[in-house]
Coordinates of C-alpha atoms and ligand atoms in Angstrom, one line a residue:
X160 CA -47.2 -24.8 -27.6
X161 CA -47.0 -21.1 -26.7
X162 CA -47.8 -22.0 -23.1
X163 CA -45.0 -24.5 -23.0
X164 CA -42.6 -21.9 -24.4
X165 CA -43.6 -19.5 -21.6
X166 CA -43.1 -22.2 -19.0
X167 CA -39.7 -23.0 -20.5
X168 CA -38.8 -19.3 -20.4
X169 CA -39.8 -19.0 -16.7
X170 CA -37.9 -22.1 -15.8
X171 CA -34.9 -20.8 -17.6
X172 CA -35.0 -17.4 -15.8
X173 CA -35.3 -19.2 -12.5
X174 CA -32.3 -21.4 -13.2
X175 CA -30.4 -18.5 -14.4
X176 CA -31.2 -16.5 -11.2
X177 CA -30.2 -19.5 -9.1
X178 CA -27.0 -19.9 -11.0
X179 CA -26.2 -16.2 -10.4
X180 CA -26.9 -16.4 -6.7
X181 CA -24.7 -19.5 -6.5
X182 CA -21.8 -17.9 -8.3
X183 CA -22.2 -14.7 -6.3
X184 CA -22.0 -16.7 -3.1
X185 CA -19.0 -18.6 -4.3
X186 CA -17.2 -15.4 -5.2
X187 CA -17.6 -14.3 -1.6
X188 CA -16.0 -17.4 -0.3
X189 CA -12.5 -15.9 -1.0
X190 CA -12.6 -13.8 2.2
X191 CA -11.8 -16.7 4.4
X192 CA -8.7 -15.0 5.8
X193 CA -9.3 -13.4 9.1
X194 CA -9.9 -9.7 9.4
X195 CA -6.7 -7.9 10.4
X196 CA -5.5 -4.5 11.4
X197 CA -2.8 -2.7 9.3
X198 CA -1.2 0.3 11.0
X199 CA 1.6 2.7 10.8
X200 CA 3.0 5.6 12.9
X201 CA 4.9 8.7 12.3
X202 CA 8.1 8.8 14.3
X203 CA 10.6 11.5 15.2
X204 CA 13.9 10.1 14.1
X205 CA 16.6 11.5 16.3
X206 CA 19.1 13.5 14.3
X207 CA 17.7 12.1 11.0
X208 CA 14.5 14.0 10.4
X209 CA 11.2 12.3 10.6
X210 CA 9.2 9.6 8.9
X211 CA 6.3 7.2 8.6
X212 CA 7.0 3.6 9.5
X213 CA 6.1 0.9 7.1
X214 CA 2.6 -0.4 7.4
X215 CA 2.6 -3.4 9.7
X216 CA 0.1 -6.1 10.2
X217 CA -2.1 -7.3 13.1
X218 CA -0.5 -8.0 16.5
X219 CA 3.0 -6.7 15.7
X220 CA 4.9 -4.4 18.0
X221 CA 5.3 -1.0 16.4
X222 CA 8.1 1.1 18.0
X223 CA 11.4 2.6 16.9
X224 CA 14.6 3.1 18.9
X225 CA 13.1 4.9 21.8
X226 CA 11.5 7.6 19.5
X227 CA 7.9 8.5 19.9
X228 CA 5.0 8.3 17.6
X229 CA 3.2 11.6 16.9
X230 CA 0.7 10.5 14.3
X231 CA -1.2 7.3 13.4
X232 CA -3.0 5.7 10.5
X233 CA -5.0 2.4 11.0
X234 CA -6.8 0.4 8.3
X235 CA -8.2 -3.1 7.8
X236 CA -7.6 -6.0 5.4
X237 CA -9.8 -9.0 4.6
X238 CA -13.0 -7.2 5.6
X239 CA -15.8 -9.7 4.7
X240 CA -17.6 -8.5 1.6
X241 CA -21.0 -6.9 2.4
X242 CA -20.1 -6.5 6.1
X243 CA -20.5 -2.8 7.0
X244 CA -18.2 -0.7 9.2
X245 CA -14.6 0.2 9.5
X246 CA -11.9 1.0 12.1
X247 CA -12.3 4.3 14.0
X248 CA -9.6 5.8 16.2
X249 CA -8.7 8.8 18.3
X250 CA -5.4 10.0 19.7
X251 CA -4.5 12.2 22.7
X252 CA -1.8 14.5 21.4
X253 CA 0.5 16.1 24.0
X254 CA -0.6 19.7 24.5
X255 CA -3.8 19.3 22.4
X256 CA -5.7 16.6 24.3
X257 CA -8.1 14.3 22.5
X258 CA -8.4 15.0 18.7
X259 CA -11.5 14.3 16.7
X260 CA -11.8 10.6 15.8
X261 CA -11.0 9.6 12.3
X262 CA -11.4 6.3 10.4
X263 CA -9.9 3.9 7.9
X264 CA -6.3 5.0 7.2
X265 CA -7.0 8.7 7.7
X266 CA -4.0 10.4 9.3
X267 CA -4.4 11.8 12.9
X268 CA -2.0 13.4 15.3
X269 CA 0.8 15.6 14.0
X270 CA 3.2 14.4 11.3
X271 CA 5.6 17.3 11.2
X272 CA 9.0 18.4 12.4
X273 CA 7.8 20.0 15.7
X274 CA 5.3 17.3 16.4
X275 CA 4.4 16.6 20.0
X276 CA 4.1 12.9 21.1
X277 CA 0.9 10.9 21.5
X278 CA -0.1 10.3 25.1
X279 CA -2.9 7.8 24.7
X280 CA -5.2 6.2 22.0
X281 CA -8.6 4.7 21.6
X282 CA -9.7 2.4 18.8
X283 CA -13.0 0.8 17.9
X284 CA -14.9 -0.9 15.1
X285 CA -18.1 0.6 13.6
X286 CA -21.1 -1.0 11.8
X287 CA -21.6 -4.7 11.6
X288 CA -17.8 -5.2 12.2
X289 CA -18.4 -4.2 15.8
X290 CA -20.9 -7.0 16.2
X291 CA -18.6 -9.6 14.8
X292 CA -15.1 -8.7 16.0
X293 CA -13.2 -7.2 19.0
X294 CA -10.3 -4.8 18.4
X295 CA -7.6 -5.0 21.0
X296 CA -4.6 -2.6 21.5
X297 CA -1.9 -1.8 23.9
X298 CA 0.8 0.9 24.2
X299 CA 4.5 1.0 25.1
X300 CA 4.9 3.5 27.9
X301 CA 7.8 4.0 30.3
X302 CA 9.6 1.0 28.8
X303 CA 6.8 -1.6 28.9
X304 CA 3.7 -2.6 27.1
X305 CA 0.4 -2.0 28.9
X306 CA -2.2 -4.8 29.3
X307 CA -4.6 -5.2 26.3
X308 CA -7.6 -2.9 26.3
X309 CA -10.4 -3.2 23.7
X310 CA -13.2 -1.5 21.7
X311 CA -12.8 2.1 22.5
X312 CA -11.2 1.9 26.0
X313 CA -8.3 4.3 26.7
X314 CA -4.7 2.9 26.3
X315 CA -2.0 5.1 27.8
X316 CA -1.9 7.5 30.7
X317 CA -2.6 11.0 29.4
X318 CA -2.1 14.3 31.2
X319 CA 0.8 13.1 33.3
X320 CA 3.6 14.5 31.2
X321 CA 4.5 11.1 29.7
X322 CA 4.0 9.8 26.2
X323 CA 3.6 6.5 24.4
X324 CA 6.6 5.1 22.5
X325 CA 4.8 2.4 20.5
X326 CA 1.7 0.3 20.1
X327 CA 0.1 -3.0 19.0
X328 CA -3.3 -3.5 17.4
X329 CA -5.0 -6.9 17.0
X330 CA -8.4 -8.1 16.0
X331 CA -10.2 -11.2 17.2
X332 CA -13.6 -12.8 16.5
X333 CA -16.2 -11.3 18.9
X334 CA -15.8 -12.6 22.4
X335 CA -12.9 -14.9 21.5
X336 CA -10.0 -14.8 24.0
X337 CA -7.5 -12.0 24.0
X338 CA -4.8 -12.1 21.2
X339 CA -1.7 -14.2 21.5
X340 CA 1.7 -12.8 22.2
X341 CA 2.6 -9.9 19.8
X342 CA 5.2 -10.4 17.1
X343 CA 8.5 -8.5 17.0
X344 CA 9.5 -7.1 13.6
X345 CA 12.3 -4.9 12.4
X346 CA 10.5 -1.7 11.6
X347 CA 11.4 0.3 8.5
X348 CA 11.0 4.0 8.6
X349 CA 10.7 5.9 5.4
X350 CA 13.0 8.9 5.8
X351 CA 11.2 11.9 4.4
X352 CA 14.1 14.1 5.2
X353 CA 15.3 16.0 2.3
X354 CA 12.1 16.3 0.3
X355 CA 11.3 20.0 -0.1
X356 CA 7.6 20.4 -0.9
X357 CA 8.2 23.6 -2.8
X358 CA 10.8 22.2 -5.2
X359 CA 10.0 20.2 -8.3
X360 CA 9.7 16.4 -7.9
X361 CA 9.0 13.4 -10.1
X362 CA 8.6 9.7 -9.7
X363 CA 10.6 7.2 -11.8
X364 CA 8.7 3.9 -12.0
X365 CA 10.1 0.6 -13.2
X366 CA 7.8 -2.3 -14.2
X367 CA 7.9 -6.1 -14.8
X368 CA 11.0 -6.8 -12.6
X369 CA 12.8 -7.5 -10.5
X370 CA 15.6 -8.7 -12.7
X371 CA 18.9 -9.7 -11.1
X372 CA 21.1 -7.7 -13.4
X373 CA 19.0 -4.8 -14.6
X374 CA 17.2 -4.0 -11.3
X375 CA 20.4 -4.1 -9.2
X376 CA 22.2 -1.8 -11.7
X377 CA 19.3 0.7 -11.5
X378 CA 19.1 0.4 -7.7
X379 CA 22.9 1.1 -7.4
X380 CA 22.6 4.2 -9.6
X381 CA 19.7 5.4 -7.5
X382 CA 21.6 4.8 -4.3
X383 CA 24.7 6.6 -5.6
X384 CA 22.5 9.6 -6.4
X385 CA 20.5 9.4 -3.1
X386 CA 17.4 9.1 -5.3
X387 CA 14.2 7.0 -4.8
X388 CA 12.0 5.2 -7.3
X389 CA 9.0 2.9 -7.4
X390 CA 9.2 -0.7 -8.7
X391 CA 6.0 -2.3 -9.9
X392 CA 7.0 -5.9 -9.5
X393 CA 5.6 -9.2 -10.8
X394 CA 5.0 -11.4 -7.8
X395 CA 6.4 -14.4 -9.7
X396 CA 9.9 -12.6 -10.0
X397 CA 10.3 -12.0 -6.3
X398 CA 11.4 -15.4 -5.0
X399 CA 14.3 -15.4 -7.6
X400 CA 15.6 -12.1 -6.2
X401 CA 15.0 -12.2 -2.4
X402 CA 18.2 -10.4 -1.2
X403 CA 17.8 -7.7 -3.9
X404 CA 14.2 -7.1 -3.0
X405 CA 15.2 -6.9 0.7
X406 CA 17.9 -4.4 -0.2
X407 CA 15.4 -2.3 -2.1
X408 CA 13.0 -2.2 0.8
X409 CA 15.7 -1.4 3.3
X410 CA 16.9 1.5 1.1
X411 CA 13.4 3.1 1.0
X412 CA 12.4 2.3 -2.5
X413 CA 8.7 1.7 -3.0
X414 CA 7.8 -1.8 -3.9
X415 CA 4.4 -2.0 -5.6
X416 CA 2.1 -4.6 -7.2
X417 CA 2.0 -5.3 -10.9
X418 CA 0.1 -8.6 -10.4
X419 CA 1.7 -12.1 -10.3
X420 CA 1.9 -12.8 -14.0
X421 CA 1.0 -9.7 -16.0
X422 CA -2.5 -10.7 -17.0
X423 CA -4.8 -8.3 -18.8
X424 CA -7.1 -7.7 -15.8
X425 CA -10.4 -6.8 -17.5
X426 CA -10.3 -10.3 -19.0
X427 CA -9.7 -12.1 -15.7
X428 CA -12.4 -13.5 -13.4
X429 CA -12.9 -11.7 -10.2
X430 CA -11.4 -14.6 -8.2
X431 CA -8.4 -14.9 -10.5
X432 CA -7.8 -11.2 -10.2
X433 CA -8.0 -11.3 -6.4
X434 CA -5.5 -14.2 -6.4
X435 CA -2.9 -12.6 -8.6
X436 CA -3.1 -9.4 -6.6
X437 CA -3.1 -10.9 -3.1
X438 CA -0.3 -13.4 -4.0
X439 CA 1.9 -10.5 -5.1
X440 CA 1.1 -8.4 -2.0
X441 CA 1.8 -11.5 0.2
X442 CA 5.2 -12.4 -1.3
X443 CA 6.5 -8.8 -1.1
X444 CA 5.2 -8.6 2.5
X445 CA 6.7 -12.0 3.5
X446 CA 10.0 -11.0 1.9
X447 CA 10.4 -7.5 3.2
X448 CA 7.8 -6.9 6.0
X449 CA 6.3 -4.2 3.9
X450 CA 2.9 -4.6 2.2
X451 CA 2.5 -2.8 -1.1
X452 CA -0.1 0.0 -1.1
X453 CA 0.0 0.7 -4.9
X454 CA -0.9 -1.3 -8.0
X455 CA -0.3 -0.7 -11.7
X456 CA -2.6 -2.7 -13.9
X457 CA -0.6 -4.5 -16.6
X458 CA -0.9 -2.4 -19.9
X459 CA -2.7 0.2 -17.7
X460 CA -5.8 -1.8 -18.6
X461 CA -8.7 -1.4 -16.1
X462 CA -12.5 -1.5 -16.2
X463 CA -15.2 -0.9 -13.6
X464 CA -14.9 -4.5 -12.3
X465 CA -11.1 -4.1 -12.0
X466 CA -11.5 -0.9 -10.1
X467 CA -13.9 -2.6 -7.7
X468 CA -11.2 -5.3 -7.0
X469 CA -8.6 -2.6 -6.4
X470 CA -11.0 -0.9 -3.9
X471 CA -11.2 -4.3 -2.0
X472 CA -7.5 -4.2 -1.6
X473 CA -7.5 -0.5 -0.8
X474 CA -5.1 0.2 -3.7
X475 CA -4.9 3.2 -6.1
X476 CA -4.0 2.4 -9.7
X477 CA -0.8 4.2 -10.8
X478 CA -0.5 5.1 -14.5
X479 CA 2.1 7.5 -16.0
X480 CA 2.5 10.8 -17.8
X481 CA 5.7 10.0 -19.7
X482 CA 5.9 6.6 -21.5
X483 CA 9.4 5.9 -22.6
X484 CA 8.4 2.9 -24.8
X485 CA 11.7 1.4 -23.7
X486 CA 10.2 -2.1 -24.2
X487 CA 9.6 -1.4 -27.9
X488 CA 12.7 0.3 -29.1
X489 CA 15.2 -1.0 -26.5
X490 CA 17.4 1.9 -27.3
X491 CA 19.1 3.7 -24.3
X492 CA 19.4 7.1 -26.1
X493 CA 15.8 7.1 -27.2
X494 CA 14.7 6.5 -23.5
X495 CA 17.1 9.2 -22.3
X496 CA 15.7 11.7 -24.9
X497 CA 12.1 10.9 -24.2
X498 CA 12.5 11.6 -20.5
X499 CA 14.8 14.6 -20.7
X500 CA 12.9 16.4 -23.5
X501 CA 9.5 16.0 -21.9
X502 CA 10.0 15.9 -18.1
X503 CA 8.1 18.4 -15.9
X504 CA 7.2 18.8 -12.2
X505 CA 4.8 16.1 -11.0
X506 CA 5.5 13.5 -13.7
X507 CA 5.3 9.8 -13.3
X508 CA 7.8 8.2 -15.8
X509 CA 7.3 4.7 -17.1
X510 CA 10.3 2.4 -17.7
X511 CA 10.9 -1.4 -17.4
X512 CA 13.7 -2.8 -15.3
X513 CA 14.2 -5.9 -17.5
X514 CA 16.1 -4.4 -20.4
X515 CA 19.8 -3.7 -20.5
X516 CA 19.2 -0.6 -22.5
X517 CA 17.0 0.7 -19.7
X518 CA 19.7 0.1 -17.2
X519 CA 22.1 2.1 -19.4
X520 CA 19.6 4.9 -19.8
X521 CA 19.1 5.1 -16.1
X522 CA 22.9 5.8 -15.6
X523 CA 22.4 9.1 -17.6
X524 CA 18.8 10.0 -16.7
X525 CA 19.1 9.9 -12.9
X526 CA 22.1 12.2 -12.4
X527 CA 20.9 14.6 -15.1
X528 CA 17.4 15.0 -13.6
X529 CA 19.0 15.8 -10.2
X530 CA 21.3 18.3 -11.9
X531 CA 18.2 20.0 -13.3
X532 CA 16.8 20.3 -9.8
X533 CA 14.3 17.5 -9.7
X534 CA 13.8 15.5 -6.5
X535 CA 13.4 11.9 -7.4
X536 CA 10.8 10.5 -5.0
X537 CA 8.5 7.5 -4.7
X538 CA 5.0 7.6 -6.0
X539 CA 3.6 7.6 -2.5
X540 CA 5.9 10.4 -1.5
X541 CA 4.9 12.5 -4.6
X542 CA 1.2 11.9 -3.9
X543 CA 1.6 12.8 -0.2
X544 CA 2.8 16.3 -1.2
X545 CA 0.3 16.7 -4.0
X546 CA -3.2 15.9 -2.7
X547 CA -3.0 12.2 -1.9
X548 CA -4.7 9.2 -3.5
X549 CA -7.8 7.1 -3.2
X550 CA -8.2 3.4 -3.7
X551 CA -9.8 2.2 -6.9
X552 CA -8.9 5.4 -8.9
X553 CA -6.1 6.0 -11.4
X554 CA -3.4 8.6 -11.2
X555 CA -1.0 9.5 -14.1
X556 CA 0.7 12.5 -12.5
X557 CA 0.6 14.7 -9.4
X558 CA 0.8 18.3 -10.3
X559 CA 1.0 21.2 -7.9
Ligands
ZN101 ZN1 4.1 -4.4 -17.2

């Protein structure tokens, strides 16, 4: 009898292991979308200051009104799980020559007011990615795009006193044919003009929208005050508010991910979690041409497994330092008092753009904060002046 028990135990363990291997395999099956490049450039905006372009996706032309790029960031999406490697790139900056290579979304070049233009670039894949994919790229120089080059070859003529005006990056399966014709897209440039790194700045954030009435009221107040904010949207609300969402993107508000349907993420399966995050990123991207780079977990609830999923999407989790509890009391004056009595430099303030009382509160809060000398910036802008962010980590404020 004892022996039988032992055998049953062993069989059970074997079955359990097999089951685990099977489900593990299954969970990997999600990465069936092709590996793609995501890239953005820093452009000098004639007469309007300078700024980073929005992040654009694989095989899309990135150039802006005859201005030149002076800095670059390149990343990847849909990297197959367990496949090592990343994207590596190197720029030739006018007056400085080839800079050290960097990888995976690290900034290279010069993103400042007196930036020199880029003259040439090289891009390649590392690790196992290099064995499975080719990375192609071309540059806009003297009014036309060069032919494709790939895997670390030089694109652009450097040392001749010319510069590049734009670029395209595209990834194909190893030894497949060269990419198709590149897409044209209207490029949004985030104007960073006006942000003084030495002055106080805070990020207003609005969750659970967009909502036709409340969000458009808040957006109007922000526009009238030349202020920015970040909106953590539910993907399921986007299709009901397409023109509003496009207006928000065009005005430089940050559109961020709050999942499709406000699920408590630690209780979701990995696959469901991936779906409700990627569907939200996709609908915002398909509506505006801008892919969200930030997520806020509903209820702020995260566990180790949730963080792992956020890392797959290359997204930091944004929490808050002032909670207005506007959803609970739905009282405009309480929201106003909570913000104005507690606000300090580097705060991230949590509100919800689905309550009329919050819309009313924003009419007072926004001009008053500006009167007090605060710059109202997006979360990504705030982070960029205060040490930056990493995927799969949480941030509740960005202090000096
Ligand atoms: Zn929420």
